[in-house]
Tab-separated table of C-alpha atoms in Angstrom:
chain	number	residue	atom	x	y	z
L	288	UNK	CA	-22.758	17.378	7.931
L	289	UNK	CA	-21.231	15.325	10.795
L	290	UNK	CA	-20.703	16.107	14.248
L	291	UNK	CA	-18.249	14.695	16.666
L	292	UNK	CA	-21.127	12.802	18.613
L	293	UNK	CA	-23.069	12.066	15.184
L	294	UNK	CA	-20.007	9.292	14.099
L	295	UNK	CA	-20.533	5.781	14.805
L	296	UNK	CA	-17.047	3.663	14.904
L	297	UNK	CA	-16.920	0.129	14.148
L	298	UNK	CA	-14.532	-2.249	16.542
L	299	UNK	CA	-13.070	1.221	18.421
L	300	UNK	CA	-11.794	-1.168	21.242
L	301	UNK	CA	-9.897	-3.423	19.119
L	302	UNK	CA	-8.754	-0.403	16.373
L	303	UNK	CA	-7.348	0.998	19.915
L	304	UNK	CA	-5.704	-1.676	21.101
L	305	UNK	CA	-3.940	-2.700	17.517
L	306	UNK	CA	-2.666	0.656	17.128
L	307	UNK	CA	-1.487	1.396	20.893
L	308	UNK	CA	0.532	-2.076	20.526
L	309	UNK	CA	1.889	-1.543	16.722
L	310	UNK	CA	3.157	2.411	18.454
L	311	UNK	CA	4.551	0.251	21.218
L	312	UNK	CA	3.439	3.517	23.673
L	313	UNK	CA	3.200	1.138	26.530
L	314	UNK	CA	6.694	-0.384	26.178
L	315	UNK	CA	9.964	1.841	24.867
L	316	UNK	CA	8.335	4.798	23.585
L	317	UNK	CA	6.087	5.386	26.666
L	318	UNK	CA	8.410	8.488	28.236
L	319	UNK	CA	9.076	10.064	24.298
L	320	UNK	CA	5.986	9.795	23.151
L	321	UNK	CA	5.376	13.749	21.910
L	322	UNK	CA	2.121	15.229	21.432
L	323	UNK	CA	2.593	15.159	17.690
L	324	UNK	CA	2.875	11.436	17.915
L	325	UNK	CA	-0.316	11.178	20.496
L	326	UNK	CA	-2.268	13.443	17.511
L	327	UNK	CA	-1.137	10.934	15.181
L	328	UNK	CA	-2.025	7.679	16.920
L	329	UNK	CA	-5.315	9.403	18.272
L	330	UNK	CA	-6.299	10.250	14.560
L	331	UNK	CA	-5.446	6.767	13.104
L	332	UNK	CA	-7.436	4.945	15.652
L	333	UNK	CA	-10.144	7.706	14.295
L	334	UNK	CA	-10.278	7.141	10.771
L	335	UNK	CA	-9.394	3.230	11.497
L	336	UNK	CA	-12.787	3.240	13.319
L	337	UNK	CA	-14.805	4.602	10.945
L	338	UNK	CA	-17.531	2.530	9.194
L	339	UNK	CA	-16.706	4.520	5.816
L	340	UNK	CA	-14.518	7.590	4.460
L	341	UNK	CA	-15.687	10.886	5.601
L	342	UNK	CA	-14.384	14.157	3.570
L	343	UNK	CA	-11.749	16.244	5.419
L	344	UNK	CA	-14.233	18.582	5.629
L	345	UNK	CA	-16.615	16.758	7.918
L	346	UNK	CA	-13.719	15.222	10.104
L	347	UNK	CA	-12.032	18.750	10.550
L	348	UNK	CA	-15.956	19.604	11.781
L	349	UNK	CA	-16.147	16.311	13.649
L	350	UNK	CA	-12.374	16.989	15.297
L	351	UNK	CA	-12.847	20.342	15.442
L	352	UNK	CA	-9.350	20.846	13.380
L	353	UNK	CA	-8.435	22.407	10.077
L	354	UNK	CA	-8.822	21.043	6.801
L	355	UNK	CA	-5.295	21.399	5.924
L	356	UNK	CA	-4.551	19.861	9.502
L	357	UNK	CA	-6.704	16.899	8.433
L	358	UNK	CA	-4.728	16.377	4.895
L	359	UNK	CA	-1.236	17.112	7.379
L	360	UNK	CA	-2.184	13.957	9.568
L	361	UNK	CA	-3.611	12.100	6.748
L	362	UNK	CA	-0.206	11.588	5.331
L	363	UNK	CA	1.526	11.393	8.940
L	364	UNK	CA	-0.498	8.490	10.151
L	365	UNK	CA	-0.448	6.557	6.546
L	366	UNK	CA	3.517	6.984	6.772
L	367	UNK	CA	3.436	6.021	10.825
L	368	UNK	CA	0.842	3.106	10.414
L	369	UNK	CA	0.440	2.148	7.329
L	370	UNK	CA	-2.966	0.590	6.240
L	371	UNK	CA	-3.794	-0.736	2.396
L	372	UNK	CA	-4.733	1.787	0.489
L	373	UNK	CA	-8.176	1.397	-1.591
L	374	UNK	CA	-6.717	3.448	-4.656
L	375	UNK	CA	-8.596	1.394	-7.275
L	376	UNK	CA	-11.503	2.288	-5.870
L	377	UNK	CA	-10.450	5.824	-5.281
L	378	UNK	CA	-9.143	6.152	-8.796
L	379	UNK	CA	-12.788	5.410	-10.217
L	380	UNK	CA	-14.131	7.578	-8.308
L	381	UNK	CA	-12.022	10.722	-8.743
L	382	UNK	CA	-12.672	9.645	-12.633
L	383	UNK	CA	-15.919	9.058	-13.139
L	384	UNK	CA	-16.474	13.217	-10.734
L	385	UNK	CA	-13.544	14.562	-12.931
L	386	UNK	CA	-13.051	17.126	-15.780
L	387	UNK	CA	-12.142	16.839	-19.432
L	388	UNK	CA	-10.670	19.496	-21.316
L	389	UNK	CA	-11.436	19.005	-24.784
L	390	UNK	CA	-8.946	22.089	-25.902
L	391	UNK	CA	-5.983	20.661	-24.032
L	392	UNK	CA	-6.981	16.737	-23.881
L	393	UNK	CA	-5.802	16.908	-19.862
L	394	UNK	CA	-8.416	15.159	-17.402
L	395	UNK	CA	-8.367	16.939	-14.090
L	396	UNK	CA	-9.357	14.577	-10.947
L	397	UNK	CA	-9.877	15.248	-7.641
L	398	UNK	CA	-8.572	12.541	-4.736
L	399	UNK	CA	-9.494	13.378	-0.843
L	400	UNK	CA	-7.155	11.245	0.453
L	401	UNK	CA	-3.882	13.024	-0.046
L	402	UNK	CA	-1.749	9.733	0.274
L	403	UNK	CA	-3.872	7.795	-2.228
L	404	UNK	CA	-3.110	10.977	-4.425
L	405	UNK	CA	0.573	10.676	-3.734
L	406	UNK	CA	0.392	7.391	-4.366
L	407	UNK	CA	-1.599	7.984	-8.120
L	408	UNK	CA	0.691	11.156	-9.063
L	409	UNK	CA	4.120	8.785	-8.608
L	410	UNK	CA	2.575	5.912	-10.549
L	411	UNK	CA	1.561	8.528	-13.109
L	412	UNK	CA	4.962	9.971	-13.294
L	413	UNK	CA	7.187	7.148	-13.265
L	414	UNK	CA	4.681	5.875	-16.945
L	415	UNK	CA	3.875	8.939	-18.148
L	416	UNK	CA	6.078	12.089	-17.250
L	417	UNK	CA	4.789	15.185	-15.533
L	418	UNK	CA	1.684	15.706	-13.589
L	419	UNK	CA	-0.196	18.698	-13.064
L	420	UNK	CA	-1.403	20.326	-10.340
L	421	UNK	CA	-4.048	23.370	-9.817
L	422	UNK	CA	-4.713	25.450	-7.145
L	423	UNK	CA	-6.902	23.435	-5.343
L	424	UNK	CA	-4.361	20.827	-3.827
L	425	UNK	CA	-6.554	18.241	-3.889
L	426	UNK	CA	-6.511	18.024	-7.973
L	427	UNK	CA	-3.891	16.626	-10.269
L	428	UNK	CA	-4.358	17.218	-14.091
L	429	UNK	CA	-3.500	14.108	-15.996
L	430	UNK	CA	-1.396	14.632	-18.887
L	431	UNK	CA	-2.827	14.504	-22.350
L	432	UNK	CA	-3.332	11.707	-24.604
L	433	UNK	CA	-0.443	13.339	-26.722
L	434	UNK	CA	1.457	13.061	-23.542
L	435	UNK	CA	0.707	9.538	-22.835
L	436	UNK	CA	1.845	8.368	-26.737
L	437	UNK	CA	4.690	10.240	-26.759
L	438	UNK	CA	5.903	8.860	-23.340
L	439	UNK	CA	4.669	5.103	-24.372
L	440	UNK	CA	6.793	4.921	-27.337
């Protein structure tokens, strides 16, 4: 478990300073910035200084925020500051932790990042049709090998 004084942050100064310049707070914006956009900038800078990927679980402890407000500003500050996304990586992951059904042929995957997910469930779609979700938002279901033929030709 993490705790807000347990995180160490790599380069916070300079991860401040890039993002405070690329929001241009201190020039135009400085009299419209709204707290939204503050929660935003102040959570980039965040996860920008982190030495690795922590679970929105243990930043929503660390922040002392929801989960769901967590995934919310995920996507906000990847769509406000966008930063390269390590989906490969993320992709592997999710795989090599995921589920196969043998009745149905769908692999279910699990991505904690909801804009790398995003990101994976439009790729998916545009090559291979539909993509599942379950309850737990953080899961797509991959479409079957049936799917995948019939979509490939």
């Amino acid at each position: 478990m993490v705790s807000g004084s347990g995180i160490h942050f790599n380069n916070l100064d300079s991860n401040l300073l890039k993002r405070m310049q690329e929001a241009e707070l201190f020039t135009r914006r400085f009299g419209s910035f709204s707290k939204t956009d503050y929660e935003v900038l102040m959570f980039t800078i965040f996860l920008d200084s982190l030495p690795a990927p922590l679970r929105d679980y243990d930043i929503s402890i660390a922040l002392g925020i929801t989960e769901s407000k967590v995934r919310n500003l995920r996507v906000k500050s990847q769509l406000m500051y966008p930063r390269k996304l390590e989906w490969a990586e993320e992709l592997v992951k999710s795989i090599e932790h995921g589920y196969y059904d043998r009745t149905t042929g769908q692999i279910t995957v699990t991505f904690e990042d909801p804009s790398i997910q995003n990101l994976m469930k439009n790729k998916i779609e545009e090559s291979f049709g539909t993509v599942g979700q379950t309850l737990n938002i953080k899961q797509l279901v991959l479409p079957s090998g049936n799917s995948i033929k019939q979509f490939s030709g």
